[in-house]
Every structure is written in C-alpha cells, then in structure tokens.
CSV table of C-alpha atoms in Angstrom, one decimal:
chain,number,residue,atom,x,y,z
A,28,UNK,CA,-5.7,0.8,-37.4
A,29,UNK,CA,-9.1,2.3,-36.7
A,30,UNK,CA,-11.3,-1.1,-37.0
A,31,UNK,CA,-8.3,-2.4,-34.4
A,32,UNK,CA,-9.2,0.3,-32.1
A,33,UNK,CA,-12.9,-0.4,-32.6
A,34,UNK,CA,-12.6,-4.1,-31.5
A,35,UNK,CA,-10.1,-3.2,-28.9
A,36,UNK,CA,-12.8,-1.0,-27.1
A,37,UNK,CA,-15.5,-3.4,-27.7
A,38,UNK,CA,-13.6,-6.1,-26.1
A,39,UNK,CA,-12.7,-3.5,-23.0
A,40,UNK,CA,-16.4,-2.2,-23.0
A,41,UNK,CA,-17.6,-6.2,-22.7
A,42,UNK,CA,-15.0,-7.2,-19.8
A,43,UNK,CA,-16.1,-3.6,-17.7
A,44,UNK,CA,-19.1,-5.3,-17.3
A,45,UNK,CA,-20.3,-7.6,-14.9
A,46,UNK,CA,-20.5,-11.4,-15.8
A,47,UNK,CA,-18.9,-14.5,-16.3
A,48,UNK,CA,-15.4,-15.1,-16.3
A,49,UNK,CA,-16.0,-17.5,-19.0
A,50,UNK,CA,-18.1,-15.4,-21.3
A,51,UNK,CA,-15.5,-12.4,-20.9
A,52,UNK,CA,-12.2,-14.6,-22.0
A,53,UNK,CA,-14.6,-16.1,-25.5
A,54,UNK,CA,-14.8,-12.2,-25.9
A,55,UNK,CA,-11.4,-11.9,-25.9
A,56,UNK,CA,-10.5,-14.8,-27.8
A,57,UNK,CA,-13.2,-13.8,-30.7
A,58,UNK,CA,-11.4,-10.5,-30.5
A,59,UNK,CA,-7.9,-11.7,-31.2
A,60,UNK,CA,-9.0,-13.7,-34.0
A,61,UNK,CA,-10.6,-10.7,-35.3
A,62,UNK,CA,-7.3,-8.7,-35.0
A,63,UNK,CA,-4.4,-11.1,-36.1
A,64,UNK,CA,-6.4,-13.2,-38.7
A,65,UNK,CA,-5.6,-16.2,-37.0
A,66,UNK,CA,-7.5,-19.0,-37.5
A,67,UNK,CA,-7.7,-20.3,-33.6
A,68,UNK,CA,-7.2,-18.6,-30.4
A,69,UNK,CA,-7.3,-20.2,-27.1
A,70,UNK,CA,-6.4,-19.3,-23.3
A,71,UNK,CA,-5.7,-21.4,-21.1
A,72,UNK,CA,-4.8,-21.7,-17.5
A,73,UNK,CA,-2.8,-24.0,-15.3
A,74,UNK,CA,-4.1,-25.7,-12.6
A,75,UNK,CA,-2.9,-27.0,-9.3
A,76,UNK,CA,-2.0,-30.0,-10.8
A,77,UNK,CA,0.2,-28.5,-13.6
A,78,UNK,CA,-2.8,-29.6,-16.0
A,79,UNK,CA,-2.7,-26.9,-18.8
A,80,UNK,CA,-7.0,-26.3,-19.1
A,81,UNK,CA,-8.5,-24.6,-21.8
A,82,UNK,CA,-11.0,-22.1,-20.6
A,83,UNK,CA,-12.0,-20.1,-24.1
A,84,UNK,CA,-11.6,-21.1,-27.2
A,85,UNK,CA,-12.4,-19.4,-30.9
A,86,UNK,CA,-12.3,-20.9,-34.6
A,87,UNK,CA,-11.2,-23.8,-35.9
A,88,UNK,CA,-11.6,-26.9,-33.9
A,89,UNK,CA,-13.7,-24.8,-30.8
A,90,UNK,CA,-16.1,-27.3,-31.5
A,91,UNK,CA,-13.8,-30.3,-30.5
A,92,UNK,CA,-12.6,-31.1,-27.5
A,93,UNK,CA,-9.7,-28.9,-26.3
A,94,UNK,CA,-6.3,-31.2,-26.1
A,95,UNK,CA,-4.9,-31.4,-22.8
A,96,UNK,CA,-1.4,-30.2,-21.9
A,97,UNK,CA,0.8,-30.7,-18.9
A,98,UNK,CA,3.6,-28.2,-17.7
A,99,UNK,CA,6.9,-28.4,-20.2
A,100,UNK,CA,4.8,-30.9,-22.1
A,101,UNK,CA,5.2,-30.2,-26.0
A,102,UNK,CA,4.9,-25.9,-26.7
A,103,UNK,CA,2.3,-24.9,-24.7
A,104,UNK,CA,4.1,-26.5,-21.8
A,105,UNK,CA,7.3,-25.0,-22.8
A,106,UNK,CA,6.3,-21.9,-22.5
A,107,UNK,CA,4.4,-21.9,-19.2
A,108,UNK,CA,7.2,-23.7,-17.5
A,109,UNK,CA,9.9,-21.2,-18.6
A,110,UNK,CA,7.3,-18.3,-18.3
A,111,UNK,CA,8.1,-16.8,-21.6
A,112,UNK,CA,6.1,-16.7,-24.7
C-alpha cells in the first residue's frame, strides 16, 4: 500500500506541474501500469468525429501503432457510447 501511495503522489506531483498535456497522460499511463501489473495501459479520447484516438500509451505494443476505434465499435466503443466502464 505504501509504494501505491508513493507512485500515486509522484504521478500528482508530475501533472501539478506545468507542461504538456501529452507528457502528463504517458505519466499517468506509466503509473497505472506500475500499480495494477498490467501489461498495457492506454487513454484515449474521442474526437468530433466519434474517432476513438489514442493520446498515451505504456507497455506492450506502445511501440506500434495505436488501433483505431470508432464509437460502439467493438469494447472500447461500447463503453464510450454507453458511458460506462
């Protein structure tokens, strides 16, 4: 629980800072793969044309190209289109 807290501020501590939006979601995405064990973390955000973007990305397959997903296309879209997780 301690080392939890201890990322958990880091990541707070990083986004109280000035910068990039882009820079402060990879900090949060490292975080959470630090936290759960998870293998991949992602965020992504819908844009005005329902187009499901990935804007950070951590772990396996950051490297690769993000796939692209469209509102109440396959999971992702599910979710964003019902607005629940």
């Amino acid at each position: 629980m301690e080392v939890a807290l201890e990322h958990l501020v880091e990541v707070a501590n990083h986004l109280a800072q000035p910068g990039p939006l882009d820079a402060n979601l990879q900090a949060v995405t490292d975080t959470a793969l630090s936290l759960l064990g998870a293998d991949h973390a992602s965020i992504r955000v819908c844009d005005a044309s329902a187009q499901l973007r990935s804007v950070a990305r951590s772990g396996v397959g950051s490297g690769s190209p993000a796939p692209e997903f469209r509102k109440g296309q396959g999971i992702i879209g599910w979710a964003v289109q019902q607005g629940e997780p």
